[in-house]
Structures are given as C-alpha cells and as structure tokens.
Short mmCIF file of C-alpha atoms (C1' of nucleotides) in Angstrom, two decimals:
data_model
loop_
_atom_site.label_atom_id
_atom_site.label_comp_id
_atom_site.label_asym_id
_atom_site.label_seq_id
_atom_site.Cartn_x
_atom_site.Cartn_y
_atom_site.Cartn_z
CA UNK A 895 65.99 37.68 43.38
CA UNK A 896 67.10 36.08 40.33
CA UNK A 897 65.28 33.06 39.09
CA UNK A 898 66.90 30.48 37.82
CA UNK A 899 65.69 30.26 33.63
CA UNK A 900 63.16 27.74 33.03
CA UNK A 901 64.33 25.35 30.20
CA UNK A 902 62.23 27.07 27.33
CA UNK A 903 64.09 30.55 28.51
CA UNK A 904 66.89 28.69 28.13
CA UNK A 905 66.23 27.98 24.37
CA UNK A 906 64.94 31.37 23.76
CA UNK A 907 68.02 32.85 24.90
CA UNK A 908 70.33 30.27 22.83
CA UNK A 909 67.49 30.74 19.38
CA UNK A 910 67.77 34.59 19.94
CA UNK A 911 71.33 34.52 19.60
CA UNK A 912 71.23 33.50 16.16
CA UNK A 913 72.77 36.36 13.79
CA UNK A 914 70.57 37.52 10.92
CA UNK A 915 71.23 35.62 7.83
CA UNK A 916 72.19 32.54 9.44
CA UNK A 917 70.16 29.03 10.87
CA UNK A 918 70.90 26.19 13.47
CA UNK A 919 69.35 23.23 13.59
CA UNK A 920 67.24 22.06 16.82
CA UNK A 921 69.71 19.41 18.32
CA UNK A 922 72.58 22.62 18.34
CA UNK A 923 70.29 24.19 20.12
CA UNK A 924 69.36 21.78 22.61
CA UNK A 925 73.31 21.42 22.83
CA UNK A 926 74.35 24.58 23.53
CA UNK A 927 71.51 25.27 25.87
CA UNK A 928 72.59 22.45 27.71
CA UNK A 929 70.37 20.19 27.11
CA UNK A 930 71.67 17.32 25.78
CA UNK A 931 69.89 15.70 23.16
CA UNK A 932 66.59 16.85 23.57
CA UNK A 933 66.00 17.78 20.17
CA UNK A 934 62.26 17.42 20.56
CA UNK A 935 61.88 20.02 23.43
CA UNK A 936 63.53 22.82 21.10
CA UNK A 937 60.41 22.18 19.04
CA UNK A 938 58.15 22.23 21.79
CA UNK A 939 59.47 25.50 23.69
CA UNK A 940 59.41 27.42 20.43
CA UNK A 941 55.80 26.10 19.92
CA UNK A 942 55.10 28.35 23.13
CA UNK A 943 56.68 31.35 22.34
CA UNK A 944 54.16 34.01 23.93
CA UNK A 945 52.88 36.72 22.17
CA UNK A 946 55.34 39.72 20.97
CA UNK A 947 58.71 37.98 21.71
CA UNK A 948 61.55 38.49 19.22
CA UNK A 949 62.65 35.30 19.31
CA UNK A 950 63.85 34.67 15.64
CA UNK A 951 62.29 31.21 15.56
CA UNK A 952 62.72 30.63 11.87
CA UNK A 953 66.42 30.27 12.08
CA UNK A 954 65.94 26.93 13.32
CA UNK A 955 65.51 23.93 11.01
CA UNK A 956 66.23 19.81 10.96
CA UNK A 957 69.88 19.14 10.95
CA UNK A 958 69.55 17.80 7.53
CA UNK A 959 68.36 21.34 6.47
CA UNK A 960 64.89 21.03 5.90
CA UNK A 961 62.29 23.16 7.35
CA UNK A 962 60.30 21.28 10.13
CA UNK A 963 56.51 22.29 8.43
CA UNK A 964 54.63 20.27 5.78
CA UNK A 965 55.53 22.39 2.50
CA UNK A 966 51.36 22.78 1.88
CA UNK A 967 51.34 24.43 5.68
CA UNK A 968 50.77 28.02 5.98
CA UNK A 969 53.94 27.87 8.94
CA UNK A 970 56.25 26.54 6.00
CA UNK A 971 55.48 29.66 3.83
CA UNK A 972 55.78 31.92 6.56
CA UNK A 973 59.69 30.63 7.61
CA UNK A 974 60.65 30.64 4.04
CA UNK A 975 59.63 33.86 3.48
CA UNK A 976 61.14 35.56 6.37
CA UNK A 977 64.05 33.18 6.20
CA UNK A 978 64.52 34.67 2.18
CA UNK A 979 63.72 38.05 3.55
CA UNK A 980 67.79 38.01 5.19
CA UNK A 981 69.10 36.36 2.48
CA UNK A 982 68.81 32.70 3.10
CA UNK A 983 68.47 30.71 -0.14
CA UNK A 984 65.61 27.80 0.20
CA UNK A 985 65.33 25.48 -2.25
CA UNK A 986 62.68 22.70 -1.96
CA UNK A 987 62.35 23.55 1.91
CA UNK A 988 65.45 22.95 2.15
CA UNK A 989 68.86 25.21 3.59
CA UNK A 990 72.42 24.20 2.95
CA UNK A 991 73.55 23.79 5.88
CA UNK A 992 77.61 24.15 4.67
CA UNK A 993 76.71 27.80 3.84
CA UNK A 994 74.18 29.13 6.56
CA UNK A 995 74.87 26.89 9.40
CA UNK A 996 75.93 29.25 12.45
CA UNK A 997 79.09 28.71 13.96
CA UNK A 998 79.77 30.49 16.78
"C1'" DA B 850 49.70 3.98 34.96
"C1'" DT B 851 49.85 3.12 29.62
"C1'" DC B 852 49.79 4.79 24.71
"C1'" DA B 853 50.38 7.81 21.04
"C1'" DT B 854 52.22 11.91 19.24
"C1'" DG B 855 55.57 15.46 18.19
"C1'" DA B 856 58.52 22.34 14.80
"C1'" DC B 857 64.08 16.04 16.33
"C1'" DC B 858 68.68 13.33 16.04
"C1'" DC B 859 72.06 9.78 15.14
"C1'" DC B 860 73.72 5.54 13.40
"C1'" DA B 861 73.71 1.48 10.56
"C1'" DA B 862 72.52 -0.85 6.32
"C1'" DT C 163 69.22 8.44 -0.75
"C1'" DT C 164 65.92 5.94 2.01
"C1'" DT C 165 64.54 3.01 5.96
"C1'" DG C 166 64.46 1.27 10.37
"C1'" DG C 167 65.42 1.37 15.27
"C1'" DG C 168 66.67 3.55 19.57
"C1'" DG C 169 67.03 7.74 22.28
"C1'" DC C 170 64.47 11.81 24.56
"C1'" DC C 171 60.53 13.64 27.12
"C1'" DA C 172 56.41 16.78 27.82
"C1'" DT C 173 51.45 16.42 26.95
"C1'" DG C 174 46.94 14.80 26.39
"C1'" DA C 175 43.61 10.94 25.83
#
DNA sequence: ATCATGACCCCAA
DNA sequence: TTTGGGGCCATGA
C-alpha cells in the first residue's frame, strides 16, 4: 500500500520540480508543499537529503535572493557554481529574484 | 521540561 | 537598507 509522504518527501517532490535555470525561495516551498509557513523545515529536510537523490537543492535560496551559506563556506561555492552552471547570474550571493524566480 | 540554534519569513519603523 | 520582534518547529544539550 501507498504511504502517505512524510513531510521532507513532500519538499523533495515540490524542490524537484523546479525547472533548470530557475530558483524558489524556501517559504514557496513550504507553501506549495503545504506547509504553511514553515520556512525553517525546508532548510532542515534538504539538510537530509540521502545519498544519490536528484533533488536540485541549489534552486532554493532566501526570499530576498541570497544564498542561505556564509560566502567563505565551501556549500556557498558549491550552489553558485552549479547554480551558474544553468545560467543563473549570482552576484554577491545574491539572485534576482524578478528574473529567476519560478512561477509556476 | 527548558534553552538555544537553525540552509527562514514577514512586517513595521 | 538595516534592525528588531514575532512566528514556526525539529533537534540536541
């Protein structure tokens, strides 16, 4: 039988739906997964991503645009490289959100 | 049970 | 733009 998706699966599911080239920030994902405002858990669930998922975490940023890493962290130069890599522009860790922002 | 800490957000000033 | 305060809630000390 079915189970019923755990509320990380949720967010997986909504984060993998992100088209290439595009970003959403962690409260629209806690939105449209139905969770409310839990902007924090977004975080969290993506923190526990297990091993060889294609979940494209790096689409998903602070509603103000900003990566979520320190800028010195190894994490920041990893999501700004793959987020460049499809054609995002980052400037100063941060994403306009007026062009990338995903809008289903 | 309490306290602090987060890959956060929103509003007001 | 920056700051401060409240909201949210799992996790670990």
């Amino acid at each position: 039988m079915t189970m019923e998706p755990t509320k990380p699966q949720k967010i997986w599911q909504v984060v993998h739906a992100i088209p290439q080239g595009k970003v959403a920030s962690y409260g629209q994902v806690a939105h449209m997964a139905g969770l409310g405002r839990q902007a924090r858990f977004v975080g969290r669930a993506l923190g526990q991503l297990p091993e060889g998922h294609e979940v494209p975490w790096f689409r998903v940023i602070r509603s103000s645009g900003e990566i979520a890493f320190p800028k010195d962290s190894e994490m920041f130069r990893t999501q700004v490289g793959l987020l460049e890599a499809e054609g995002v522009e980052v400037v100063n860790g941060r994403v306009s959100m007026r062009k990338y922002q995903w809008q289903p």
